[in-house]
PDB file of C-alpha atoms in Angstrom:
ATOM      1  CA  UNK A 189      90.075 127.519  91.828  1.00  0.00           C
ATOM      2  CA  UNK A 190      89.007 124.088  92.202  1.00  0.00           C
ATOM      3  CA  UNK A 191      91.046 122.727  89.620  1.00  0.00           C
ATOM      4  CA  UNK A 192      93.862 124.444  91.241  1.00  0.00           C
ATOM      5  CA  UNK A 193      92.937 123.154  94.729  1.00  0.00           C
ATOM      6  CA  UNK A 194      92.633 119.427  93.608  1.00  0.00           C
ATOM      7  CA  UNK A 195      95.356 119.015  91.589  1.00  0.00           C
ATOM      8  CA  UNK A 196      97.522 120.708  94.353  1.00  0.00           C
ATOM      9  CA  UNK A 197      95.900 118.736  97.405  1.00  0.00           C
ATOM     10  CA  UNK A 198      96.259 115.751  94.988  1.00  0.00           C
ATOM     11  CA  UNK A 199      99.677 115.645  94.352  1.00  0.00           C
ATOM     12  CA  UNK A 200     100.174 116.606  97.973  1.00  0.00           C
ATOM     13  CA  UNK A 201      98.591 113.799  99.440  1.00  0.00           C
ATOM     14  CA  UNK A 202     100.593 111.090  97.274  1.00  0.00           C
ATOM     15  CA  UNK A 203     103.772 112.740  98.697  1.00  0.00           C
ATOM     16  CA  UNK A 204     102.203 112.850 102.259  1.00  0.00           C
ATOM     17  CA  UNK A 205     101.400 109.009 101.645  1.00  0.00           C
ATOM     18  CA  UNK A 206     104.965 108.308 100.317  1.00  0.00           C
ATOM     19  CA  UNK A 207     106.288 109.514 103.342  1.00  0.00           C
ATOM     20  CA  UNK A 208     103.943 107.770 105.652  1.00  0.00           C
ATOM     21  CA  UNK A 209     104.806 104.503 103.961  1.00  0.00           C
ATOM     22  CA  UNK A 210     108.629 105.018 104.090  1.00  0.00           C
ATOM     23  CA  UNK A 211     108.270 105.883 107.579  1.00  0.00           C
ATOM     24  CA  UNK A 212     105.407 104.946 109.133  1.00  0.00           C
ATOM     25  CA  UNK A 213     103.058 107.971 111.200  1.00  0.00           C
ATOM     26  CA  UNK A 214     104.928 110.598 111.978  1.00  0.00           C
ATOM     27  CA  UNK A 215     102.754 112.868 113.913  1.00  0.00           C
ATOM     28  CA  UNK A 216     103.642 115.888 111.441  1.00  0.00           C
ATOM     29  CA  UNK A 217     102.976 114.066 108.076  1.00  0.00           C
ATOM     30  CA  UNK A 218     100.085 112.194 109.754  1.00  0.00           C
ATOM     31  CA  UNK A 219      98.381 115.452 110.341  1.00  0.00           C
ATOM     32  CA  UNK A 220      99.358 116.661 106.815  1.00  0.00           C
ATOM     33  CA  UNK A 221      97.846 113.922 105.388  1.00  0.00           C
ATOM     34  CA  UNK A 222      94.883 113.863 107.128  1.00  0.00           C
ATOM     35  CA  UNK A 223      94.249 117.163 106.580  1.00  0.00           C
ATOM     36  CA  UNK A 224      95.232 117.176 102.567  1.00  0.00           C
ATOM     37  CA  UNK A 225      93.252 113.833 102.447  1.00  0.00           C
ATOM     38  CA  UNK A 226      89.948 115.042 103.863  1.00  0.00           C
ATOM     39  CA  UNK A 227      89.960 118.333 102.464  1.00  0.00           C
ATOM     40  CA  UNK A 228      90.317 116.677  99.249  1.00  0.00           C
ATOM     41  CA  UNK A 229      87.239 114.621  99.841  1.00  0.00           C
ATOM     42  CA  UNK A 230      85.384 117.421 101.066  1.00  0.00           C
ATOM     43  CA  UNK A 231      86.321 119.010  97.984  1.00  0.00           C
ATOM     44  CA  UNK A 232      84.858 116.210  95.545  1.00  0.00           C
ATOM     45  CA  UNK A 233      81.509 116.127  97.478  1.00  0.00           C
ATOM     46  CA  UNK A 234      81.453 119.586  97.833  1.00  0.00           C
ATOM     47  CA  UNK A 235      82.044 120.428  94.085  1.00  0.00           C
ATOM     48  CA  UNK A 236      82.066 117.227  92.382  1.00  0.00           C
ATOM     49  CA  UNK A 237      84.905 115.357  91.109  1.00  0.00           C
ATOM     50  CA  UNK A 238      87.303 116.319  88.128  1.00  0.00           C
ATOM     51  CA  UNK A 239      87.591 112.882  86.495  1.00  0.00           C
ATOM     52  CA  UNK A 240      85.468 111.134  83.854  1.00  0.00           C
ATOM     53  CA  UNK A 241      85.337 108.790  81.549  1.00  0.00           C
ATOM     54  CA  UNK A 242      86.420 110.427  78.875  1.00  0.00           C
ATOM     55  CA  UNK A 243      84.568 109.473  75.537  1.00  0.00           C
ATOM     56  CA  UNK A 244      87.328 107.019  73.982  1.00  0.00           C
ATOM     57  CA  UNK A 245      86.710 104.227  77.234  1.00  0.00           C
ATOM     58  CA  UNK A 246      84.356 102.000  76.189  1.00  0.00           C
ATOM     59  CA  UNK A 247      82.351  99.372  77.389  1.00  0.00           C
ATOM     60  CA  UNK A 248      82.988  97.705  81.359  1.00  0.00           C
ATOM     61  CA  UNK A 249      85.268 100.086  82.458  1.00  0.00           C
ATOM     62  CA  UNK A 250      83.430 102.774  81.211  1.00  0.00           C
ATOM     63  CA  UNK A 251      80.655 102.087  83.233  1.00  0.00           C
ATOM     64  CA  UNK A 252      82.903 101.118  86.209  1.00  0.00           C
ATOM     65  CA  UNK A 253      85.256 104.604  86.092  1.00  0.00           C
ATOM     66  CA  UNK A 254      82.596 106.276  88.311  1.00  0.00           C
ATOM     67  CA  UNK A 255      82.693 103.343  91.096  1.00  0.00           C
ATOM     68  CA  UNK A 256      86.295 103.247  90.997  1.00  0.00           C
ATOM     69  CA  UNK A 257      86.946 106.579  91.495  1.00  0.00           C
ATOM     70  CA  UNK A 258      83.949 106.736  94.498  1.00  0.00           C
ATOM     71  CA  UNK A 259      85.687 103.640  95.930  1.00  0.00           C
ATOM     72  CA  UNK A 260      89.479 105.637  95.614  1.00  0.00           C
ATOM     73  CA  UNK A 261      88.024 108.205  97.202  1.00  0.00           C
ATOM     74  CA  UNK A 262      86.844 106.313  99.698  1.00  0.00           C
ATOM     75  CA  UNK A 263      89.648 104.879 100.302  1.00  0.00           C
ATOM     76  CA  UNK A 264      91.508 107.927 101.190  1.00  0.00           C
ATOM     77  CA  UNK A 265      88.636 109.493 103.507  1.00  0.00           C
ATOM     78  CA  UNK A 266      88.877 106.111 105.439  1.00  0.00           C
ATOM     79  CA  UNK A 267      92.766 105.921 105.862  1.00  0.00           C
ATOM     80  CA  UNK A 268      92.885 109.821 106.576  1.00  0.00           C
ATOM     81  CA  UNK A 269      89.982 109.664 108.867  1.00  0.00           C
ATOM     82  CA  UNK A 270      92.050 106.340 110.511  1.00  0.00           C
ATOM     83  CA  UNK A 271      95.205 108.591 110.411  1.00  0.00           C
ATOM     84  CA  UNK A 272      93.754 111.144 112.460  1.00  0.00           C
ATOM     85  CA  UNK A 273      91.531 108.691 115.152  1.00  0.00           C
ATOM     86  CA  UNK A 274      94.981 107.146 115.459  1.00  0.00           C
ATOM     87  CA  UNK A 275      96.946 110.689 116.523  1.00  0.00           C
ATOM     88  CA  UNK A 276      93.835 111.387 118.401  1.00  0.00           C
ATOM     89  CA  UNK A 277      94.822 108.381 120.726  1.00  0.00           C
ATOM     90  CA  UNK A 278      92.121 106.401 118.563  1.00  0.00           C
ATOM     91  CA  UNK A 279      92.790 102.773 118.405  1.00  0.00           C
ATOM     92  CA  UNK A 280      90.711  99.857 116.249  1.00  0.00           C
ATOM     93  CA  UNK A 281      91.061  96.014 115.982  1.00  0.00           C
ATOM     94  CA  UNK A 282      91.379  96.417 111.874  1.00  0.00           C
ATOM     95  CA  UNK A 283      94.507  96.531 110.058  1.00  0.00           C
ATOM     96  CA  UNK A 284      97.703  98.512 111.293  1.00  0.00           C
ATOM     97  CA  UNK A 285      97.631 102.051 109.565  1.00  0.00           C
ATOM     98  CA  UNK A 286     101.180 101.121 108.292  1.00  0.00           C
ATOM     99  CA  UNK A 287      99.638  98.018 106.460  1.00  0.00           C
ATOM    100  CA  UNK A 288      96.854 100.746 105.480  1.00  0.00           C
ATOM    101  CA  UNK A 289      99.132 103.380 103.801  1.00  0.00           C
ATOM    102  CA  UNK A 290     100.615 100.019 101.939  1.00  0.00           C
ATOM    103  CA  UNK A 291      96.906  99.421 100.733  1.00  0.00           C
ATOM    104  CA  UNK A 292      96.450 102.571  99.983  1.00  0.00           C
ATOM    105  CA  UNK A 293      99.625 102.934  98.016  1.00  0.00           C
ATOM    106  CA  UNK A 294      99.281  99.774  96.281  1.00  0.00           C
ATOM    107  CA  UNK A 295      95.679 101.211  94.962  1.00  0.00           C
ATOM    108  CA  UNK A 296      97.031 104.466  93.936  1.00  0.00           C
ATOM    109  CA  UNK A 297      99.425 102.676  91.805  1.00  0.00           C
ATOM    110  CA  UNK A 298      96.845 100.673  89.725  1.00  0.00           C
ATOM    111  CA  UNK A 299      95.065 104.311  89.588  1.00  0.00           C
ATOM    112  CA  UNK A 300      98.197 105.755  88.214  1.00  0.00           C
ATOM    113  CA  UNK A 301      98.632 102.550  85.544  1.00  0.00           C
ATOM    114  CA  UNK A 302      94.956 102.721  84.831  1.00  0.00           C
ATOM    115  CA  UNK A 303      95.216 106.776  83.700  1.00  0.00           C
ATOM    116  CA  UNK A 304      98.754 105.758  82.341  1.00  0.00           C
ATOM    117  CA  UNK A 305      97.295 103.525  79.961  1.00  0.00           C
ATOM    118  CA  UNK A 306      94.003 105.554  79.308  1.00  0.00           C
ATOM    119  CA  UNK A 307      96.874 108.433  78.496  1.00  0.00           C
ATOM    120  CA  UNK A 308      98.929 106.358  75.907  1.00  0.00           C
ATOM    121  CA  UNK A 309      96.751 103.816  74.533  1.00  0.00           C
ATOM    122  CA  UNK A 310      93.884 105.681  74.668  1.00  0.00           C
ATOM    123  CA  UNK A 311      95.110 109.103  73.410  1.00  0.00           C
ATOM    124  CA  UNK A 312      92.282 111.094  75.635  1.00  0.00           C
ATOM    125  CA  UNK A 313      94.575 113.220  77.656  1.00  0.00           C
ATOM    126  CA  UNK A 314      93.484 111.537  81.217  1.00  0.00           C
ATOM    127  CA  UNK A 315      96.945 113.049  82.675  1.00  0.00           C
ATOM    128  CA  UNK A 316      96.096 116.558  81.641  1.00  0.00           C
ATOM    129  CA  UNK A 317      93.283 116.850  84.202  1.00  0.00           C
ATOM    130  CA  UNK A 318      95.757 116.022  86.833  1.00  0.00           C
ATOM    131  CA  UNK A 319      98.552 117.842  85.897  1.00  0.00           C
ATOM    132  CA  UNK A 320      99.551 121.579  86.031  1.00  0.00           C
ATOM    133  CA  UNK A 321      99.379 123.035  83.173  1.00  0.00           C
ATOM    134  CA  UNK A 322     102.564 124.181  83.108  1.00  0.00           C
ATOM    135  CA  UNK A 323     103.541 120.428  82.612  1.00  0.00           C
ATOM    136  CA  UNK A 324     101.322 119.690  79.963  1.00  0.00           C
ATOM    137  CA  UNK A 325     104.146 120.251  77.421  1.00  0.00           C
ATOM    138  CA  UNK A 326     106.032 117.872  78.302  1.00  0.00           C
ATOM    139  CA  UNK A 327     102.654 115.024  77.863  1.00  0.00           C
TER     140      UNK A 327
END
């Protein structure tokens, strides 16, 4: 079940985000996102998180992997937390939440080059955990 529920809420909130970028916060998609965002967080602290180093990553980012995922993470409870303050009628002197999603973006695209490369170069299946395995086929 948890598998099921992160790799759903996980591919859910990178379309959420897509959308958000392309058109800035649309009160329906901001809600979606907050809510797929946080409950995604409150899943990994809940039940732990699905990712690891795998045992072919070696050295630095071997012992970074668990920092960089807590900081991703992170990253989405903040803008998803912002996301919601913001439909709330929130407001903060920080960064605009459409320069946010951008940020946010931008760091889920060195995530998805990261597990690209551990994928490919590596050979230790990092896209599998991610992935349905109805896709896993076609890896």
């Amino acid at each position: 079940m948890r598998r099921k529920a992160t790799i759903a809420l996980h591919w859910l909130t990178l379309v959420l985000l897509i959308l958000l970028v392309a058109g800035g916060p649309i009160p329906v998609v901001a809600w979606a996102f907050t809510l797929s965002g946080l409950a995604m967080c409150l899943l990994a602290v809940a039940q732990g998180v699905m990712n690891g180093p795998g045992p072919k990553l070696e050295g630095a980012l071997r012992r970074a992997h668990p920092w960089l995922s807590r900081a991703m993470y992170a990253a989405l409870g903040v803008v998803a937390a912002l996301t919601a303050w913001s439909q709330l009628g929130g407001t903060w002197s920080g960064p605009s939440l459409p320069n946010l999603y951008f940020y946010l973006m931008s760091a889920s695209a060195l995530h998805a080059i990261f597990h690209l490369w551990r994928h490919t170069a590596l050979g230790d299946g990092a896209l599998r955990r991610m992935t349905p395995t109805s896709m896993h086929k076609m890896l």
